[in-house]
Short mmCIF file of C-alpha atoms in Angstrom, two decimals:
data_model
loop_
_atom_site.label_atom_id
_atom_site.label_comp_id
_atom_site.label_asym_id
_atom_site.label_seq_id
_atom_site.Cartn_x
_atom_site.Cartn_y
_atom_site.Cartn_z
CA MET A 198 3.88 116.79 95.50
CA THR A 199 6.72 114.97 97.20
CA LYS A 200 9.20 112.99 95.16
CA PRO A 201 9.11 109.18 95.61
CA THR A 202 11.91 107.46 97.44
CA LYS A 203 14.53 105.53 95.48
CA THR A 204 16.74 102.59 96.35
CA VAL A 205 20.48 102.95 95.90
CA ALA A 206 20.28 100.68 92.83
CA GLN A 207 17.88 103.17 91.21
CA LEU A 208 20.11 106.19 91.77
CA GLY A 209 21.91 107.81 88.87
CA ALA A 210 25.66 108.18 88.62
CA ARG A 211 25.58 111.74 89.96
CA ALA A 212 23.63 110.79 93.09
CA ARG A 213 25.93 107.82 93.75
CA ALA A 214 28.94 110.09 93.31
CA LEU A 215 27.52 112.51 95.89
CA LEU A 216 27.04 109.74 98.46
CA PHE A 217 30.52 108.42 97.78
CA ALA A 218 31.96 111.94 98.14
CA LEU A 219 30.25 112.29 101.51
CA VAL A 220 31.75 108.99 102.68
CA VAL A 221 35.17 110.20 101.56
CA THR A 222 34.71 113.51 103.39
CA ALA A 223 33.68 111.70 106.57
CA GLY A 224 36.94 109.76 106.43
CA ILE A 225 38.90 113.00 106.16
CA LEU A 226 37.09 114.48 109.18
CA ASN A 227 37.72 111.28 111.12
CA LEU A 228 41.45 111.45 110.55
CA VAL A 229 41.78 115.18 111.15
CA ASP A 230 39.99 114.94 114.50
CA ARG A 231 42.38 112.28 115.77
CA GLN A 232 45.48 113.98 114.30
CA ILE A 233 45.06 117.33 116.05
CA ILE A 234 46.66 116.06 119.24
CA SER A 235 49.74 114.66 117.48
CA VAL A 236 50.35 117.73 115.30
CA LEU A 237 49.99 120.08 118.30
CA LYS A 238 51.78 117.74 120.74
CA PRO A 239 54.77 120.05 121.36
CA ILE A 240 52.44 122.98 122.14
CA ILE A 241 49.97 121.01 124.27
CA ALA A 242 52.74 119.12 126.07
CA THR A 243 54.46 122.38 127.01
CA ASP A 244 51.18 123.92 128.14
CA LEU A 245 50.09 120.94 130.23
CA GLY A 246 53.48 119.47 131.18
CA TRP A 247 53.13 116.10 129.41
CA SER A 248 56.03 113.64 129.11
CA ASP A 249 56.53 111.18 126.24
CA ASP A 250 55.07 108.47 128.46
CA ASP A 251 52.00 110.64 129.17
CA TYR A 252 51.46 111.13 125.45
CA GLY A 253 51.97 107.41 124.81
CA THR A 254 49.41 106.68 127.52
CA LEU A 255 46.85 108.97 125.85
CA ALA A 256 47.49 107.34 122.48
CA ALA A 257 47.07 103.89 124.03
CA TRP A 258 43.79 104.88 125.71
CA PHE A 259 42.51 106.24 122.40
CA GLN A 260 43.33 102.94 120.71
CA GLY A 261 41.83 100.99 123.60
CA GLY A 262 38.57 102.92 123.37
CA ALA A 263 38.41 102.28 119.64
CA ALA A 264 39.34 98.61 120.00
CA PHE A 265 36.63 97.93 122.59
CA ALA A 266 34.04 99.88 120.60
CA PHE A 267 34.80 97.90 117.43
CA LEU A 268 33.36 94.84 119.17
CA PHE A 269 29.99 96.59 119.00
CA THR A 270 30.08 99.09 116.13
CA GLY A 271 30.00 96.44 113.42
CA TRP A 272 26.79 95.05 114.91
CA ILE A 273 25.40 98.58 115.27
CA VAL A 274 26.16 99.40 111.64
CA ASP A 275 24.65 96.12 110.40
CA LYS A 276 21.48 96.79 112.42
CA LEU A 277 21.08 100.51 111.73
CA GLY A 278 22.06 100.40 108.08
CA VAL A 279 24.29 102.99 106.48
CA LYS A 280 21.61 105.66 106.16
CA TRP A 281 21.57 106.25 109.92
CA ALA A 282 24.96 104.87 110.93
CA ASN A 283 26.73 107.59 108.94
CA PRO A 284 25.26 110.72 110.58
CA ILE A 285 25.09 109.19 114.06
CA GLY A 286 28.74 108.14 113.92
CA VAL A 287 30.07 111.43 112.55
CA ALA A 288 28.02 113.54 114.98
CA ALA A 289 29.15 111.42 117.94
CA TRP A 290 32.88 111.66 117.25
CA SER A 291 32.56 115.36 116.41
CA ILE A 292 31.08 116.07 119.84
CA ALA A 293 33.92 114.06 121.42
CA ALA A 294 36.46 116.10 119.44
CA MET A 295 34.92 119.36 120.61
CA ALA A 296 35.13 118.21 124.23
CA HIS A 297 38.95 118.39 124.07
CA GLY A 298 38.62 122.17 124.13
CA TRP A 299 37.50 122.10 127.75
CA ALA A 300 39.79 119.36 129.14
CA ARG A 301 42.36 120.37 131.75
CA SER A 302 43.68 117.36 133.66
CA MET A 303 45.23 114.13 132.41
CA THR A 304 42.18 112.24 133.71
CA GLU A 305 39.87 114.42 131.64
CA PHE A 306 42.02 113.93 128.55
CA VAL A 307 42.04 110.17 129.05
CA MET A 308 38.25 110.08 129.29
CA ILE A 309 37.83 112.24 126.19
CA ARG A 310 40.42 110.30 124.15
CA VAL A 311 38.61 107.07 125.02
CA SER A 312 35.32 108.68 123.93
CA LEU A 313 36.85 109.89 120.65
CA GLY A 314 38.33 106.47 119.90
CA ALA A 315 35.06 104.71 120.71
CA THR A 316 32.93 106.99 118.54
CA GLU A 317 35.40 107.08 115.64
CA ALA A 318 35.13 103.29 115.58
CA MET A 319 31.84 103.80 113.74
CA GLY A 320 33.75 105.19 110.76
CA THR A 321 35.45 102.11 109.32
CA PRO A 322 32.57 99.58 109.24
CA THR A 323 30.16 102.30 108.11
CA GLY A 324 32.47 103.42 105.31
CA ILE A 325 33.17 99.89 104.06
CA LYS A 326 29.51 98.93 104.13
CA THR A 327 28.45 102.15 102.41
CA ILE A 328 30.98 101.74 99.59
CA ALA A 329 29.93 98.12 99.12
CA SER A 330 26.33 99.35 98.82
CA VAL A 331 26.93 102.34 96.55
CA LEU A 332 29.62 101.14 94.11
CA PRO A 333 29.49 98.24 91.61
CA LYS A 334 31.63 95.22 92.46
CA ASN A 335 34.42 95.89 89.95
CA TRP A 336 34.82 99.45 91.24
CA ARG A 337 35.10 98.66 94.94
CA SER A 338 38.90 98.43 94.89
CA SER A 339 39.09 101.88 93.34
CA GLY A 340 36.49 103.10 95.84
CA PHE A 341 38.46 101.83 98.80
CA GLY A 342 41.61 103.26 97.25
CA ALA A 343 40.01 106.66 96.79
CA THR A 344 38.71 106.58 100.36
CA ASN A 345 42.14 105.73 101.75
CA ALA A 346 43.66 108.43 99.54
CA ALA A 347 41.17 110.92 100.95
CA ASN A 348 42.11 109.87 104.46
CA SER A 349 45.70 110.54 103.50
CA ILE A 350 44.62 113.95 102.23
CA GLY A 351 43.23 114.49 105.71
CA ALA A 352 46.63 113.59 107.09
CA ILE A 353 48.19 116.09 104.65
CA LEU A 354 45.76 118.85 105.54
CA ALA A 355 46.17 118.27 109.26
CA PRO A 356 49.82 119.36 109.63
CA LEU A 357 49.31 122.17 107.11
CA ALA A 358 46.06 123.60 108.45
CA ILE A 359 46.02 122.73 112.15
CA PRO A 360 49.01 124.88 113.22
CA GLY A 361 47.54 127.85 111.36
CA VAL A 362 44.14 127.40 112.96
CA ALA A 363 45.83 127.04 116.36
CA LEU A 364 47.59 130.36 115.83
CA LEU A 365 44.19 132.00 115.30
CA VAL A 366 42.02 130.31 117.93
CA GLY A 367 44.47 128.39 120.14
CA TRP A 368 44.82 124.64 120.42
CA ARG A 369 41.55 124.33 122.33
CA GLY A 370 39.62 126.27 119.71
CA THR A 371 41.11 124.02 117.01
CA PHE A 372 39.39 120.97 118.50
CA VAL A 373 36.09 122.84 118.71
CA ALA A 374 36.28 124.06 115.11
CA ALA A 375 37.04 120.57 113.77
CA GLY A 376 34.13 119.07 115.69
CA ALA A 377 31.75 121.73 114.40
CA LEU A 378 32.58 120.73 110.80
CA GLY A 379 31.51 117.18 111.61
CA LEU A 380 28.10 118.34 112.84
CA VAL A 381 27.63 120.23 109.57
CA TRP A 382 28.52 117.04 107.66
CA ALA A 383 25.87 115.04 109.54
CA ALA A 384 23.21 117.58 108.57
CA VAL A 385 24.28 117.47 104.90
CA TRP A 386 24.11 113.64 104.84
CA LEU A 387 20.56 113.66 106.24
CA ILE A 388 19.47 116.13 103.56
CA ALA A 389 21.19 114.20 100.75
CA THR A 390 19.62 110.84 101.72
CA ARG A 391 16.15 112.00 102.78
CA ARG A 392 14.52 110.24 99.79
CA VAL A 393 16.97 107.35 99.45
CA THR A 394 16.48 103.88 100.88
CA PHE A 395 19.40 101.54 101.42
CA SER A 396 19.29 97.82 102.07
CA PRO A 397 17.05 97.38 105.11
CA PRO A 398 18.89 96.80 108.39
CA SER A 399 18.73 93.37 109.92
CA PRO A 400 15.97 92.88 112.49
CA VAL A 401 17.08 93.45 116.07
CA GLU A 402 17.14 90.22 118.04
CA THR A 403 15.50 90.35 121.44
CA ASP A 404 15.70 86.87 122.91
CA ALA A 405 18.37 85.36 120.69
CA ALA A 406 22.11 85.85 120.65
CA PRO A 407 23.88 88.65 122.54
CA PRO A 408 24.12 91.97 120.68
CA THR A 409 27.62 91.48 119.31
CA ASP A 410 26.73 88.07 117.81
CA TYR A 411 30.40 87.35 117.10
CA GLY A 412 30.13 83.58 117.52
CA PRO A 413 29.40 82.82 113.84
CA ILE A 414 32.06 85.15 112.42
CA LEU A 415 34.69 83.94 114.90
CA ARG A 416 34.34 80.45 113.49
CA ASN A 417 35.36 81.67 110.04
CA ARG A 418 38.96 81.55 108.82
CA GLN A 419 38.34 84.76 106.85
CA THR A 420 37.74 86.66 110.10
CA TRP A 421 40.99 85.51 111.69
CA ALA A 422 43.00 86.06 108.51
CA VAL A 423 41.85 89.68 108.44
CA ALA A 424 42.31 90.11 112.21
CA GLY A 425 45.91 88.92 112.23
CA ALA A 426 46.84 91.00 109.21
CA LYS A 427 45.26 94.09 110.77
CA ILE A 428 47.11 93.64 114.07
CA LEU A 429 50.46 93.52 112.29
CA SER A 430 49.94 96.17 109.62
CA ASP A 431 47.93 98.66 111.67
CA ALA A 432 50.51 98.65 114.45
CA THR A 433 52.94 100.31 112.04
CA TRP A 434 50.30 102.72 110.71
CA TRP A 435 49.33 103.90 114.21
CA LEU A 436 52.98 104.13 115.22
CA LEU A 437 53.61 106.58 112.39
CA LEU A 438 50.29 108.39 112.74
CA PHE A 439 50.92 109.26 116.39
CA TRP A 440 54.71 109.51 116.47
CA LEU A 441 55.82 110.77 113.05
CA PRO A 442 55.62 114.46 114.10
CA ASP A 443 57.71 113.58 117.16
CA PHE A 444 60.23 111.73 114.98
CA PHE A 445 60.77 114.78 112.75
CA HIS A 446 60.97 116.98 115.84
CA ARG A 447 63.69 114.78 117.37
CA GLN A 448 65.58 114.11 114.15
CA TYR A 449 65.52 117.61 112.64
CA GLY A 450 64.28 119.92 115.40
CA LEU A 451 61.05 120.78 113.60
CA THR A 452 57.98 122.08 115.42
CA GLY A 453 54.70 123.88 114.76
CA VAL A 454 54.19 125.12 111.19
CA ALA A 455 57.65 123.81 110.19
CA LEU A 456 56.35 120.25 110.63
CA GLY A 457 53.76 120.81 107.93
CA VAL A 458 55.99 120.29 104.88
CA PRO A 459 57.58 116.90 105.74
CA LEU A 460 54.33 115.50 107.11
CA ALA A 461 52.37 116.70 104.09
CA ILE A 462 54.88 115.10 101.70
CA ALA A 463 54.91 111.84 103.68
CA TYR A 464 51.12 111.60 103.72
CA GLY A 465 51.03 112.65 100.09
CA GLY A 466 52.85 109.37 99.51
CA ALA A 467 50.05 107.63 101.41
CA ALA A 468 47.47 109.17 99.07
CA VAL A 469 49.42 108.01 96.01
CA GLY A 470 49.69 104.51 97.47
CA SER A 471 45.94 104.36 98.02
CA LEU A 472 45.14 105.38 94.48
CA LEU A 473 47.73 103.04 92.96
CA GLY A 474 46.70 100.12 95.16
CA GLY A 475 43.05 100.54 94.26
CA GLY A 476 43.53 101.51 90.60
CA ILE A 477 45.97 98.72 89.78
CA SER A 478 43.66 96.19 91.45
CA THR A 479 40.68 97.37 89.42
CA ARG A 480 42.72 97.25 86.19
CA LEU A 481 44.08 93.75 86.81
CA LEU A 482 40.66 92.39 87.75
CA SER A 483 39.17 93.90 84.59
CA LEU A 484 41.88 92.10 82.58
CA GLY A 485 40.70 88.79 83.99
CA TYR A 486 43.25 88.09 86.72
CA SER A 487 41.85 86.25 89.71
CA ILE A 488 41.05 87.98 92.98
CA ASN A 489 43.48 85.60 94.70
CA ALA A 490 46.39 86.64 92.47
CA VAL A 491 45.57 90.36 92.48
CA ARG A 492 44.99 90.81 96.19
CA LYS A 493 47.92 88.72 97.39
CA GLY A 494 50.27 90.04 94.72
CA ILE A 495 49.68 93.68 95.67
CA LEU A 496 49.84 92.89 99.39
CA LEU A 497 53.25 91.27 98.88
CA VAL A 498 54.65 94.14 96.80
CA ALA A 499 53.45 96.64 99.39
CA ALA A 500 55.05 94.62 102.18
CA LEU A 501 58.40 94.61 100.40
CA CYS A 502 58.28 98.40 100.03
CA VAL A 503 58.21 98.84 103.83
CA LEU A 504 61.45 96.93 104.41
CA PRO A 505 63.78 99.99 104.09
CA ILE A 506 62.12 102.08 106.82
CA PRO A 507 64.93 101.65 109.44
CA LEU A 508 67.24 103.48 107.01
CA VAL A 509 65.55 106.79 107.93
CA LEU A 510 67.68 106.78 111.08
CA TYR A 511 70.92 106.64 109.07
CA ALA A 512 70.06 108.56 105.91
CA GLY A 513 71.53 111.81 107.23
CA ASN A 514 69.57 113.60 104.55
CA TYR A 515 66.28 115.40 105.09
CA ALA A 516 64.94 114.69 101.59
CA VAL A 517 65.85 110.98 101.70
CA THR A 518 64.19 110.63 105.11
CA ILE A 519 60.97 112.18 103.85
CA GLY A 520 61.09 110.00 100.74
CA LEU A 521 61.47 106.79 102.73
CA MET A 522 58.60 107.78 105.03
CA ALA A 523 56.44 108.61 102.01
CA LEU A 524 57.25 105.19 100.50
CA THR A 525 56.34 103.45 103.75
CA LEU A 526 53.02 105.25 104.05
CA ALA A 527 52.26 104.65 100.37
CA ALA A 528 52.91 100.95 100.87
CA HIS A 529 50.67 100.85 103.93
CA GLN A 530 47.76 102.45 102.12
CA ALA A 531 48.12 100.17 99.09
CA PHE A 532 48.16 97.25 101.55
CA SER A 533 45.20 98.58 103.52
CA THR A 534 43.14 99.29 100.39
CA ASN A 535 43.47 95.73 99.18
CA LEU A 536 42.96 94.24 102.62
CA PHE A 537 39.62 96.08 102.93
CA ALA A 538 38.71 95.03 99.41
CA LEU A 539 39.62 91.45 100.37
CA ILE A 540 37.09 91.64 103.20
CA ALA A 541 34.37 92.74 100.77
CA ASP A 542 35.48 89.97 98.39
CA VAL A 543 35.23 87.03 100.79
CA VAL A 544 32.66 88.06 103.43
CA PRO A 545 28.86 88.00 102.85
CA GLN A 546 27.05 91.35 103.02
CA ASP A 547 25.13 90.49 106.19
CA LYS A 548 28.41 89.93 108.06
CA LEU A 549 30.49 92.60 106.36
CA GLY A 550 30.09 95.24 109.05
CA ARG A 551 30.95 92.84 111.88
CA VAL A 552 33.99 91.30 110.19
CA THR A 553 35.28 94.74 109.22
CA ALA A 554 34.73 95.96 112.77
CA PHE A 555 36.46 92.92 114.28
CA GLY A 556 39.39 93.43 111.96
CA SER A 557 39.53 97.07 112.99
CA PHE A 558 39.28 96.03 116.64
CA SER A 559 42.30 93.82 116.10
CA GLY A 560 44.18 96.61 114.33
CA ASN A 561 43.48 98.98 117.19
CA VAL A 562 44.73 96.43 119.70
CA GLY A 563 47.98 96.43 117.73
CA GLY A 564 47.94 100.21 117.72
CA MET A 565 47.24 100.40 121.45
CA VAL A 566 50.18 98.14 122.26
CA ILE A 567 52.62 99.92 119.93
CA ALA A 568 51.55 103.37 121.21
CA LYS A 569 52.32 102.48 124.80
CA VAL A 570 55.49 100.57 123.92
CA ALA A 571 56.73 103.53 121.87
CA GLY A 572 56.17 105.89 124.79
CA LEU A 573 58.11 103.61 127.15
CA VAL A 574 60.94 102.98 124.65
CA LEU A 575 61.41 106.68 123.93
CA THR A 576 61.15 107.67 127.59
CA ALA A 577 63.91 105.15 128.32
CA GLY A 578 66.09 106.90 125.72
CA LEU A 579 66.27 103.91 123.37
CA GLY A 580 65.22 105.81 120.24
CA TYR A 581 63.24 104.63 117.25
CA LEU A 582 65.45 101.80 115.93
CA SER A 583 63.65 98.85 117.52
CA LEU A 584 60.27 100.34 116.60
CA PHE A 585 61.23 100.79 112.95
CA VAL A 586 62.77 97.30 112.73
CA PHE A 587 59.42 95.86 113.81
CA ALA A 588 57.65 98.08 111.28
CA SER A 589 59.90 96.86 108.46
CA VAL A 590 58.80 93.22 108.79
CA SER A 591 55.23 93.65 110.05
CA TYR A 592 53.64 93.61 106.59
CA LEU A 593 55.52 90.55 105.40
CA LEU A 594 54.33 88.74 108.52
CA ALA A 595 50.78 89.86 107.71
CA VAL A 596 51.00 88.47 104.15
CA GLY A 597 52.31 85.18 105.49
CA TRP A 598 49.43 84.99 107.96
CA ILE A 599 46.82 85.54 105.24
CA GLN A 600 48.43 82.89 103.03
CA LEU A 601 48.46 80.43 105.95
CA LEU A 602 44.74 80.81 106.70
CA LEU A 603 43.43 81.56 103.20
CA PRO A 604 45.60 79.72 100.65
CA VAL A 605 42.97 80.56 98.00
CA LEU A 606 40.61 83.55 98.13
CA ARG A 607 37.08 82.56 97.13
CA PRO A 608 34.86 85.58 96.41
CA VAL A 609 31.20 85.75 97.46
CA GLU A 610 28.35 87.59 95.76
CA HIS A 611 26.90 90.69 97.48
CA ARG A 612 23.17 91.08 96.98
#
């Protein structure tokens, strides 16, 4: 006799925890897949003869693929529902990651990086929508914080594990191995949710609006507040995600396995920032503080913590440099955690995937621009100063933009 299906609301705490853990693991796989190329950049660049501008071009194409895809993935997630969006998204980007193992020319790498960026764009709207479905309202901040912390753990594991794997199977085999883990994850998700029903996906429109259906959300101030904040804050995140290994290589001559320690410590800071940003939010909300005060207060504190980042160029001390980078990444993740929670606070459930995806599209546009600009600036021999000066003020500009468009945050109920 087969067991009856259950809705998410009927699941026990253990079953909800399993689904949440799978979402967290998917985020780790997402980040590891995209980080392989940056951690192994010195090896791959030597093997294939890449310049800094070539690498910047690949990073920009990755961001461009993700940005374009985000115009559609939010709609896809809202239509499919999280039960199917999760395994389809993870399997798709895992196959794209594996394809790197057979790429030879720059053209092939560009095509594959675009494919990886486009398929990984399923991750953010799917993760946000799944957490909003699985966790109670008061726990969403902690859920987003834990997810961001897990992503940071992925960033920690990447520089520690990837060089070792590359020593065993080569840089090409590393891409294949990482992609294979994603296919295993998709199978586990399907098994875990075989008797679970989520909120039904919205009916597919045939003769109505175009598939993206962005008209209604583009008329909302909430959408543009999120989009502007994501452009500014994500530009700094992507700058560090793609170029931090190169910075430590230039500044201290580190390469290969030696890069693992500083990168792991820096991204350890990101994990701490995620947990603090989510945990403090949850605590303050439980004490009765308003969403407006909590979200904006933490966003402002995080923005102020990024201001010292240009000092890494003048610290002259390895430990101080790592500490400042860890502080910056911690601040970003605290900022990002509360920005995602803000989306869930002020956007109705039926638009949550699309608004999240449009915000991520905007963030990837910022990342695409900064990736290419960084490649050109470094190729011209101008160093990191101008890039880090921009990074230092980007979050304060984002906070100002949110305050301009949303002077008061008004939460909506998710049903």
